[in-house]
Coordinates of C-alpha atoms in Angstrom, one line a residue:
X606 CA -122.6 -14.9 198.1
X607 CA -120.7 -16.4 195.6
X608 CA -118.2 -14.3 192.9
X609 CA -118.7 -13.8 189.7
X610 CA -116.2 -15.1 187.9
X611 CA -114.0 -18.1 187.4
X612 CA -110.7 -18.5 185.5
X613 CA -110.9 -19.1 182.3
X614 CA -107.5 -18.9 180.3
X615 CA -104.1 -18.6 181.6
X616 CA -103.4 -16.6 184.1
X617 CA -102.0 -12.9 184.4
X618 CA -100.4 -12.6 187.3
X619 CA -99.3 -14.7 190.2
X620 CA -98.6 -12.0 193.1
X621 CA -98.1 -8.4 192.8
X622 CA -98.5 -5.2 195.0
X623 CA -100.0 -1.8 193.6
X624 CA -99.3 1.1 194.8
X625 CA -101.9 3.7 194.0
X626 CA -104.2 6.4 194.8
X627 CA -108.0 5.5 196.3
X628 CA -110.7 8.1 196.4
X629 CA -113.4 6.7 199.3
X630 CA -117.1 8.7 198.6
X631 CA -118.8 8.0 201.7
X632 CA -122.5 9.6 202.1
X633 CA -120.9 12.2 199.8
X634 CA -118.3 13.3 201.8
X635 CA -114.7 12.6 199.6
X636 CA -111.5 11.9 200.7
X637 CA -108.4 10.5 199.2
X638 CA -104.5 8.3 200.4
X639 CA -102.0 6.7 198.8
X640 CA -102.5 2.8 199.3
X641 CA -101.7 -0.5 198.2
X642 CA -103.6 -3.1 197.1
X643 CA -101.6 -6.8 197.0
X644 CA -103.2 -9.7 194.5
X645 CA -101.5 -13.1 195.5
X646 CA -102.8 -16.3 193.6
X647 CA -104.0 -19.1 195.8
X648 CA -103.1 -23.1 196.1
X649 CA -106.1 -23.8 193.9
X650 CA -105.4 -21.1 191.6
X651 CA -107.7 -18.4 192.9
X652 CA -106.8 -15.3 194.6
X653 CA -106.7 -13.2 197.4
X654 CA -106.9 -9.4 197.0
X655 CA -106.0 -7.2 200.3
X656 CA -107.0 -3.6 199.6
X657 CA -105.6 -0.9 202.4
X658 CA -109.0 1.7 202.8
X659 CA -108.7 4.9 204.8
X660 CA -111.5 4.3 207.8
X661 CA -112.4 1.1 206.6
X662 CA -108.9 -1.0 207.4
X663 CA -107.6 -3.9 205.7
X664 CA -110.0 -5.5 204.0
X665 CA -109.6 -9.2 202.5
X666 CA -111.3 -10.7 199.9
X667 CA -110.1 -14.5 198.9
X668 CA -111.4 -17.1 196.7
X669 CA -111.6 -14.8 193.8
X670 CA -112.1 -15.5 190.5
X671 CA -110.1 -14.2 187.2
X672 CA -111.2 -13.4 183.5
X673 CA -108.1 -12.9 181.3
X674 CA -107.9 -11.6 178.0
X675 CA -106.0 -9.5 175.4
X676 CA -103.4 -8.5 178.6
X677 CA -106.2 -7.5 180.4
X678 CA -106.8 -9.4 183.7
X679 CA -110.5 -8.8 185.1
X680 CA -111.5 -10.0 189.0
X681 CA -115.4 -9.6 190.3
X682 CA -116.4 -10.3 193.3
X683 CA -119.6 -10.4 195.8
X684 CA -117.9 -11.2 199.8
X685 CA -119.1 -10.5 203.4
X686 CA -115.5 -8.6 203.8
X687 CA -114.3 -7.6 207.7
X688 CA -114.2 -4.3 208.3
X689 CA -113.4 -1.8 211.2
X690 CA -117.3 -1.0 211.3
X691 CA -118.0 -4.6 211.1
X692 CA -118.6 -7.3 208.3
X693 CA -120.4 -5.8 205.4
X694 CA -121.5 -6.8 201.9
X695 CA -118.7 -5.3 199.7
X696 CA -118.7 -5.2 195.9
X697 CA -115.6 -5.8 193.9
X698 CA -114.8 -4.9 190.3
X699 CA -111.0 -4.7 189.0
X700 CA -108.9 -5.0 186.4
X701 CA -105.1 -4.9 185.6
X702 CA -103.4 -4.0 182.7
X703 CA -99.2 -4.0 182.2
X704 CA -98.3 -3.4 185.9
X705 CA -101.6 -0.6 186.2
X706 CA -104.6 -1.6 188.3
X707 CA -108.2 0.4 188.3
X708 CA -110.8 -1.3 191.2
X709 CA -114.3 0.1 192.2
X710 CA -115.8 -1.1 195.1
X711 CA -119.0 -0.7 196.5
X712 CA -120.1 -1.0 200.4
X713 CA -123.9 -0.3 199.9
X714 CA -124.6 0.0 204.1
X715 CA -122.3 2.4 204.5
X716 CA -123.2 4.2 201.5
X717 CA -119.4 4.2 200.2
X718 CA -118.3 3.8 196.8
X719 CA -114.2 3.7 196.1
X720 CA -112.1 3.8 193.1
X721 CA -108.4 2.9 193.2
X722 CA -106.1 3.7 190.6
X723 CA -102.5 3.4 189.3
X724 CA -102.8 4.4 185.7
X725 CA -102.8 8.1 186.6
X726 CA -101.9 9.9 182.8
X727 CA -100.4 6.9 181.2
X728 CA -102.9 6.8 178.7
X729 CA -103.5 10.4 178.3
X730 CA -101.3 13.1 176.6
X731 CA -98.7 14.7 178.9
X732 CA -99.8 18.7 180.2
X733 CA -103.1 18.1 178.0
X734 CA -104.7 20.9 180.3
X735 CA -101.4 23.2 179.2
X736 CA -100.9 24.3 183.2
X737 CA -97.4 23.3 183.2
X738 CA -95.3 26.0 181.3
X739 CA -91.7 25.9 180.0
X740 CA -90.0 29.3 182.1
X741 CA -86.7 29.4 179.7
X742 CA -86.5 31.5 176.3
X743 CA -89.2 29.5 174.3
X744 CA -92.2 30.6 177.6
X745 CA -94.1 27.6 175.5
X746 CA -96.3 25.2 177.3
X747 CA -94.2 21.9 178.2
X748 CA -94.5 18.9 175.5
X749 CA -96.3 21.8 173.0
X750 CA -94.6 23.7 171.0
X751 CA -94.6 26.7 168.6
X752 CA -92.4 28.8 166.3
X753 CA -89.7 29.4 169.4
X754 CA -88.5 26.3 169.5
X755 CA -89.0 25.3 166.1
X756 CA -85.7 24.8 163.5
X757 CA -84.9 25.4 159.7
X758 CA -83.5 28.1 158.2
X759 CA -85.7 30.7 159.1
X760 CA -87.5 29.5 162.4
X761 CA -86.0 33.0 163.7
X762 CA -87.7 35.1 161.4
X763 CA -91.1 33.1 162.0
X764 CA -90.8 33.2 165.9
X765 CA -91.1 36.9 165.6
X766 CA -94.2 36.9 164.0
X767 CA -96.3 34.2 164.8
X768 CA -96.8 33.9 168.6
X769 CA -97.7 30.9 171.4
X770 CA -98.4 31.9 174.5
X771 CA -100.2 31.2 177.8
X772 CA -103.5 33.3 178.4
X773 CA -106.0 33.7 181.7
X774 CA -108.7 33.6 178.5
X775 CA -109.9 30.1 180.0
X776 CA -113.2 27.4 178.8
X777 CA -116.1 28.4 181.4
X778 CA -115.7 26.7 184.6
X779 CA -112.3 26.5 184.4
X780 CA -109.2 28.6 186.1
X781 CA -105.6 28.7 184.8
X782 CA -104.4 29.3 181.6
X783 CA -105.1 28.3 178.1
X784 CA -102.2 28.7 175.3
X785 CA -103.4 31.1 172.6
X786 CA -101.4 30.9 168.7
X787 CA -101.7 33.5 166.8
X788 CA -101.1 34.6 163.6
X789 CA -98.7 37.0 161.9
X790 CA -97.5 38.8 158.9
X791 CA -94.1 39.7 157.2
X792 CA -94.2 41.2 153.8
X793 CA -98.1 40.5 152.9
X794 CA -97.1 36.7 153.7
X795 CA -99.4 35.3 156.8
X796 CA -97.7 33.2 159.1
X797 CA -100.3 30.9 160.8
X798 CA -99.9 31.0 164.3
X799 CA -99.1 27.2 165.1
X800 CA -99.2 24.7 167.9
X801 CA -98.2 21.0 167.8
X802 CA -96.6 18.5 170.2
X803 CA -94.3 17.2 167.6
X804 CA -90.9 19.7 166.2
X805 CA -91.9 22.8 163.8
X806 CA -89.7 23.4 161.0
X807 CA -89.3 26.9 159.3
X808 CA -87.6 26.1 156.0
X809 CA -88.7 28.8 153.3
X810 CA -89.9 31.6 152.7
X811 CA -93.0 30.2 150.5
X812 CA -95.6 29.7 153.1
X813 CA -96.7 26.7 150.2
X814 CA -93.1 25.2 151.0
X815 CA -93.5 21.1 152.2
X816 CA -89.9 22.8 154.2
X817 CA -92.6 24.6 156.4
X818 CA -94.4 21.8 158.1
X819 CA -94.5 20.3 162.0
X820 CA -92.8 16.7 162.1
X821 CA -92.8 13.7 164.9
X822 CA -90.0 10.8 164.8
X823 CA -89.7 8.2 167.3
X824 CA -85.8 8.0 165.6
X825 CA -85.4 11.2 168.2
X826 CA -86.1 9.5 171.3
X827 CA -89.1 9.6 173.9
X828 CA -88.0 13.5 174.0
X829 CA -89.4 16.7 173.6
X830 CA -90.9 16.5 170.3
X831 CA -92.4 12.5 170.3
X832 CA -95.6 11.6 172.1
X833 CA -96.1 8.2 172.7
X834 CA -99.4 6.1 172.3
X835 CA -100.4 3.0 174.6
X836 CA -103.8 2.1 172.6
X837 CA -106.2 3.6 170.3
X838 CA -108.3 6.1 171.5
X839 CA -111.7 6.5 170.3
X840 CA -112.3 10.5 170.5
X841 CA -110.4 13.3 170.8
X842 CA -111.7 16.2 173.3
X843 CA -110.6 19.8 173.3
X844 CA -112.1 23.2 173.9
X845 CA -111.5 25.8 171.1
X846 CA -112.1 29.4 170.4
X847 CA -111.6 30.9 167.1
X848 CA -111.0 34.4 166.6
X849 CA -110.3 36.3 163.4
X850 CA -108.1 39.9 162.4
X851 CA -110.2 40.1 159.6
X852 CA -113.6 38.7 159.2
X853 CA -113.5 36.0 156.5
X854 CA -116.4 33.4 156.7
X855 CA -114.3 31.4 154.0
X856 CA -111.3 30.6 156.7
X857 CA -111.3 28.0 158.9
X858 CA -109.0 27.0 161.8
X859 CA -107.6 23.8 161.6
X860 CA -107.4 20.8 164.1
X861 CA -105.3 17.7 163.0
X862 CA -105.0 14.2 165.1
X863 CA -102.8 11.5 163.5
X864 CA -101.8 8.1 165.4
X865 CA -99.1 6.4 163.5
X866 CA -95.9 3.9 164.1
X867 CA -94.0 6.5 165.1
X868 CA -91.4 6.4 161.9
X869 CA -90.8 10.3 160.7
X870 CA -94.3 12.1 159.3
X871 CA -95.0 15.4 159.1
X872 CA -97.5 17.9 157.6
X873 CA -98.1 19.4 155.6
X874 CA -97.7 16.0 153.8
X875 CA -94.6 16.1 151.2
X876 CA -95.5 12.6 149.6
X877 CA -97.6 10.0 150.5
X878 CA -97.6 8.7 153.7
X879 CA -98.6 4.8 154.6
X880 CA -97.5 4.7 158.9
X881 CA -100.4 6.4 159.9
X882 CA -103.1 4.2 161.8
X883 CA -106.2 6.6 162.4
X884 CA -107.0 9.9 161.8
X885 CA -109.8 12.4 163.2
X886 CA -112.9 12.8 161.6
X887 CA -113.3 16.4 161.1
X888 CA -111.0 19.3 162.4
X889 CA -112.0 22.6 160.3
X890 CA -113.1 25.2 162.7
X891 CA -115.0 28.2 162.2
X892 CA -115.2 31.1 164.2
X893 CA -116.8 30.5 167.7
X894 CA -116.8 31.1 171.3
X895 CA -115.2 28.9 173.7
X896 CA -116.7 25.6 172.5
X897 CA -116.2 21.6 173.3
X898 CA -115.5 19.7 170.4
X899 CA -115.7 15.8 170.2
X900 CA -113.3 14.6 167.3
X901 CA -114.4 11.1 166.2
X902 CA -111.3 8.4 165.1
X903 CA -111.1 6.4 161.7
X904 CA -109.2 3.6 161.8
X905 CA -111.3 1.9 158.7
X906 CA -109.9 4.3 156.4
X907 CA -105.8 3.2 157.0
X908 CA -106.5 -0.4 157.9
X909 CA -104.9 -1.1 154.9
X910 CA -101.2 0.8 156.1
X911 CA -100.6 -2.7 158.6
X912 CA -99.1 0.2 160.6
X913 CA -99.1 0.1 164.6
X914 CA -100.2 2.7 166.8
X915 CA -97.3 3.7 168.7
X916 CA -97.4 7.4 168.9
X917 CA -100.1 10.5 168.6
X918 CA -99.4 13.7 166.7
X919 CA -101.5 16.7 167.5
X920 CA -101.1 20.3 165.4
X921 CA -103.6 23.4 165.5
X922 CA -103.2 26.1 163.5
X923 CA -105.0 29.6 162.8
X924 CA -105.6 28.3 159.3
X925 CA -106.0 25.2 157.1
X926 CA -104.0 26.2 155.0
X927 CA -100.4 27.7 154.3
X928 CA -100.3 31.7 154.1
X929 CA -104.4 31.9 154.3
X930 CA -106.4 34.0 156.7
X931 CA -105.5 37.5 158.4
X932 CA -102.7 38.9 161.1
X933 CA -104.1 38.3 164.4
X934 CA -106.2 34.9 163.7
X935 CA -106.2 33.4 167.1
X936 CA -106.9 30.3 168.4
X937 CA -107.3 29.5 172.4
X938 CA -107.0 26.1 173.2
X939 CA -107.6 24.4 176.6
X940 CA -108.4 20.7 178.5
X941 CA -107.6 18.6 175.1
X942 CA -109.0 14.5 176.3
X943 CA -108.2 11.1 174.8
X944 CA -111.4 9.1 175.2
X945 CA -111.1 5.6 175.6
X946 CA -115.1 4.0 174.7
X947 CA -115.8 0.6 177.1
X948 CA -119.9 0.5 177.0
X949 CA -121.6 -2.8 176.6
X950 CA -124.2 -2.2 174.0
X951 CA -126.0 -5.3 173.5
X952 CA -126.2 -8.9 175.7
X953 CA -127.4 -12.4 174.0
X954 CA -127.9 -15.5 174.4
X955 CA -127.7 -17.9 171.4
X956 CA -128.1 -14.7 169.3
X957 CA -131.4 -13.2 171.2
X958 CA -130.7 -10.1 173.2
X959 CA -131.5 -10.7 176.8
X960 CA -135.0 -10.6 178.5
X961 CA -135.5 -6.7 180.0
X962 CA -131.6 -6.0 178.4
X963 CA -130.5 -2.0 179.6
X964 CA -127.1 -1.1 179.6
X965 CA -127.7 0.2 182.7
X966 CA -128.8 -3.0 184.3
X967 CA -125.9 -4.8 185.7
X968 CA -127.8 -8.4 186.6
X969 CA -130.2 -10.8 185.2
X970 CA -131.8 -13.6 186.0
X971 CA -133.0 -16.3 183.3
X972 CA -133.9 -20.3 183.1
X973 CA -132.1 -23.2 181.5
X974 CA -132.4 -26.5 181.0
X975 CA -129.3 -28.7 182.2
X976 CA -125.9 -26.8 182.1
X977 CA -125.5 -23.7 180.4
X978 CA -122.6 -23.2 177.6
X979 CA -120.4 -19.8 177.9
X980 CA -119.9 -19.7 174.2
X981 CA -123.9 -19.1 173.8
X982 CA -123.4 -16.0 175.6
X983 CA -121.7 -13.0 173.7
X984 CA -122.3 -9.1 173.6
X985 CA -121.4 -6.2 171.5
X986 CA -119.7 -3.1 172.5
X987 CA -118.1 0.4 171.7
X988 CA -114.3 1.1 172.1
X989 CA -111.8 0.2 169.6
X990 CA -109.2 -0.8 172.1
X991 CA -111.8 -2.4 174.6
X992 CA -112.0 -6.0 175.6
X993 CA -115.1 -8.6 176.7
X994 CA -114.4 -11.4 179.3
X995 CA -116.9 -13.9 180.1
X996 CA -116.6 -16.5 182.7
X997 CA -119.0 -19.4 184.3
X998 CA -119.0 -20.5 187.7
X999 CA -121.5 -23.3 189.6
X1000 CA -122.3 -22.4 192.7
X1001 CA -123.4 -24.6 195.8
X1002 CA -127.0 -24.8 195.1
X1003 CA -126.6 -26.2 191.1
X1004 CA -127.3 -22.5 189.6
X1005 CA -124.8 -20.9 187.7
X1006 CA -123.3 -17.5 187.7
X1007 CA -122.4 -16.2 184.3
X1008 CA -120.3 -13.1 184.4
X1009 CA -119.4 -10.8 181.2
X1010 CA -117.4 -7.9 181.2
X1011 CA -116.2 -5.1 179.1
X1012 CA -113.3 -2.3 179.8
X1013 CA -112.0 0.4 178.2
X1014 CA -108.2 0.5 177.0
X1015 CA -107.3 2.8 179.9
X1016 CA -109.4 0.6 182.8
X1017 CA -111.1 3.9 183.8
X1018 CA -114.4 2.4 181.7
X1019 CA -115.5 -0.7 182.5
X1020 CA -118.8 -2.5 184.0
X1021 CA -119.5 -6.7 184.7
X1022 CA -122.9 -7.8 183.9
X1023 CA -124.1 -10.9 185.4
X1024 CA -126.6 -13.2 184.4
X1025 CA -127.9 -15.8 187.3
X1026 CA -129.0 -19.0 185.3
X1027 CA -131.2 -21.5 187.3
X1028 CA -133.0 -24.5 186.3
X1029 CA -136.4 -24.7 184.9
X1030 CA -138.8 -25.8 188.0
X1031 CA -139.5 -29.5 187.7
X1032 CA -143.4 -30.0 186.7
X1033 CA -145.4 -32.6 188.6
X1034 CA -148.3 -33.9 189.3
X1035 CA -149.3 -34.5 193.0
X1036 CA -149.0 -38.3 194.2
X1037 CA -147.1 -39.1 190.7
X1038 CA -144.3 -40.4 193.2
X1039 CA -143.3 -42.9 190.8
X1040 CA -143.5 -40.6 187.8
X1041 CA -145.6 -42.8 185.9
X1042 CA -148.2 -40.1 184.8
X1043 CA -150.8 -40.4 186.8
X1044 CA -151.3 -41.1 190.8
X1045 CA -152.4 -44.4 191.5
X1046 CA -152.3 -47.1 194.1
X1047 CA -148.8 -48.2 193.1
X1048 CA -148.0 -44.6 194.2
X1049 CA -148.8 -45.6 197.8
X1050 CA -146.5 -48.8 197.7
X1051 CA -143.8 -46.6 196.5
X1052 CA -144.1 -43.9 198.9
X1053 CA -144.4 -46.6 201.8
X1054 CA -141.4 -48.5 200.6
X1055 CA -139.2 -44.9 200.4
X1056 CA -140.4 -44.1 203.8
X1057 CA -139.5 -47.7 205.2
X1058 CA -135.9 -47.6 202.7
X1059 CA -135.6 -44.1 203.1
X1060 CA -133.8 -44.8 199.6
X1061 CA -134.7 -41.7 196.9
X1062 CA -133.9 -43.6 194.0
X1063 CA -136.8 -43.2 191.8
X1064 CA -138.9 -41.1 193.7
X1065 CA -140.5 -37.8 192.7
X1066 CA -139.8 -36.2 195.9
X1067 CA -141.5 -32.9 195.3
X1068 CA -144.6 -35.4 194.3
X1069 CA -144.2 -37.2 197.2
X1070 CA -144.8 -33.8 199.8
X1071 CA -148.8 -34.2 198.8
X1072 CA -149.8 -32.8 202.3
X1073 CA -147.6 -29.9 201.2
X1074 CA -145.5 -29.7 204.5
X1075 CA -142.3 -29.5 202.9
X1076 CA -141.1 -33.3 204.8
X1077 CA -142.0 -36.9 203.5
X1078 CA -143.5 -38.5 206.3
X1079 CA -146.4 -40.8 207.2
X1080 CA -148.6 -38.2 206.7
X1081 CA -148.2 -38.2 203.2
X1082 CA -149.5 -41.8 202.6
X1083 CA -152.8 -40.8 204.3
X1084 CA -153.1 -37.3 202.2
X1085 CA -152.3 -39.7 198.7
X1086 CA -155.0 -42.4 199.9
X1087 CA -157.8 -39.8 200.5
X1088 CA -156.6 -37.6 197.2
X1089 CA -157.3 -41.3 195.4
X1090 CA -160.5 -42.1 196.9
X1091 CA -161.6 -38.3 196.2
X1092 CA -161.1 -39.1 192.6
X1093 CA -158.9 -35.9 192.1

């Protein structure tokens, strides 16, 4: 069978190796290896793509076909692919992204599926599941911080009452730890118990103070205290559980997510900001049991700030605001998530959705007249940061293979729809051999002089097979001379 796609735009790459982990499912047994997988264009501009499988070998797919886009670099292919169990139908679906590659591919005889991937974390936050703890003086999770390592004048005083730490408290189903803040109190004052992944600063004693306020600055470095962004997520994930000293139905904990340039912000805001990018919708949290929470972003809202979105800034705290709540607010926080959407959610043709269209239907067959044109084809989709490719191939037989995908930011999303266009099926009428109308007698002298010629030119060939036997032969001048005298 043919692939799926066919270049389209410049290309992305002209040979590289990628080294990466593959995870082989095979009749639902799972194993994993490190392996490579080597892309090298072609002569003619294709490619050949030589995947390294535990069990399976070396397996070599060429002739490939490339969608390119927006950095993004998509190949989809359909092959009868050597392997050490013989030559099997295989199923490929990849895509490449600065250096990173994510592939799925499909064996459906041996009932294997395989996904190999090179993007690892890169697009996640780093310790987002708060396993990996610093062991010197600050015992604070690594790339999170709290009141320990913060600075200002009194970021002593406020280490000794409001607390981080690591606790076995986990979200069901999970093991390890969680980090828990927790709030404190000095003088009647509450000191929210704070977490963030950018730099706290202890500045005054007024908890009101803009002096007491977490901060991020790209002007520091990729250090400690700066978490850098690659593209726009579309959610944030985390699971939460609130817990209050004092009952208080009126306090909420709070949850903040900005993405901005990565020029200094902080918050509490002092003045008015205009680097941020996107914000999460959302983030007051009342008192609950370990729960997931799905934080929406808006990007509509600071469209107007031109800023990029180079860097993420995350802070929870015991309370929304400054000095509010009780001593001993807690908050447990566990397995936070940047979701990256990639789902295809409509398909059309000339602005129609497409015949039987389910997102969870991956081909589709449909009827055109003459050749089709790729910029009648389009789809919608979810994902701020995701992409759509489309690319047309011919194949032998005069049909067409259109192929449209969409993936996610982070390639871990991402699914190729194909639509199979033939063309409408000729009408005829039997004996019409010259395709006047009608059979006649001149039908007869045609067919004879074809037969004696055997030129085509002119002939209605499916017309012409009136005794149905797939061949023009003599045999058809006697079935067209007895359809005419039977008057049909």
């Amino acid at each position: 069978m043919t692939i799926c796609l066919a270049v389209t735009a410049v290309l992305a790459l002209q040979a590289e190796t990628f080294s990466g982990n593959i995870v082989v499912n095979r009749n639902g047994q799972t194993n994993n290896a490190n392996v490579t997988v080597n892309v090298t264009q072609q002569a003619n501009g294709l490619y050949t793509l030589v995947l390294q499988v535990p069990t399976f070998g070396t397996m070599t797919m060429t002739d490939v076909h490339s969608a390119y886009r927006k950095g993004f670099t998509v190949y989809s292919a359909e092959r009868e692919v050597a392997t050490n169990f013989g030559t099997m139908r295989t199923i490929l679906f990849a895509r490449t992204i600065d250096g990173m590659m994510t592939a799925d591919v499909a064996i459906p005889a041996q009932n294997t599926t395989m996904r190999f991937n090179t993007v690892g974390d890169h697009f996640q936050m780093p310790n987002s599941d708060l396993e990996d703890w610093n062991s010197s003086y600050t015992n604070e999770p690594n790339r999170w911080h709290g009141f320990k390592s913060a600075g200002g004048t009194f970021a002593g005083t406020s280490a000794n009452i409001a607390s981080l730490g690591s606790s076995t408290d986990v979200r069901p189903g999970a093991t390890g730890h969680s980090a828990v803040l927790t709030a404190g109190s000095f003088i009647g004052i509450v000191a929210n118990g704070t977490m963030t992944n950018g730099k706290l600063m202890a500045g005054s004693y007024d908890a009101n103070s803009p002096d007491n306020h977490a901060e991020m600055d790209m002007a520091n470095g990729t250090n400690d205290f700066y978490m850098p962004l690659y593209a726009k997520p579309d959610k944030f994930n985390v699971w939460l559980k609130y817990t209050q000293g004092s009952a208080n139905a009126n306090n909420k904990a709070s949850v903040s997510v900005k993405t901005f340039d990565g020029t200094y912000y902080q918050e509490p805001v002092d003045k008015t900001y205009t680097n941020l990018s996107g914000s999460i919708v959302g983030g007051a949290i009342s008192v609950c049991d370990w729960t997931h929470f799905s934080f929406d972003f808006d990007y509509d809202s600071y469209a107007a700030n031109g800023a990029n979105t180079n860097a993420i800034f995350v802070t929870f705290s015991t309370n929304g605001n400054p000095g509010s709540g009780s001593k001993n607010d807690a908050v447990y926080v566990d397995d936070m998530e940047l979701v990256y959407l990639g789902n295809m959610t409509d398909l059309r043709y000339q602005g129609t959705t497409i015949a039987g269209w389910n997102p969870a239907v991956t081909e589709y067959s449909m009827e055109i007249d003459g050749e089709p044109n790729l910029d009648d084809f389009d789809g919608t989709f979810e994902g701020v940061s995701a992409v759509l490719t489309k690319s047309m191939e011919q194949n032998a037989d005069g049909s067409y293979r259109i192929a449209i995908s969409v993936v996610s930011a982070d390639l871990q999303n991402a699914t190729c729809y194909i639509i199979n266009v033939t063309k409408p099926a000729q009408q005829f009428i039997p004996g019409d051999v010259d395709n006047s109308g009608a059979a006649a007698i001149s039908d007869v002298t045609t067919l004879i002089n074809y037969l004696l010629s055997s030129n085509p030119e002119g002939i209605n060939l499916q017309a012409a097979d009136v005794d149905g036997d797939s061949k023009i032969a003599i045999g058809d001048v006697t079935a067209l001379i007895n359809l005419l005298l039977s008057g049909h």
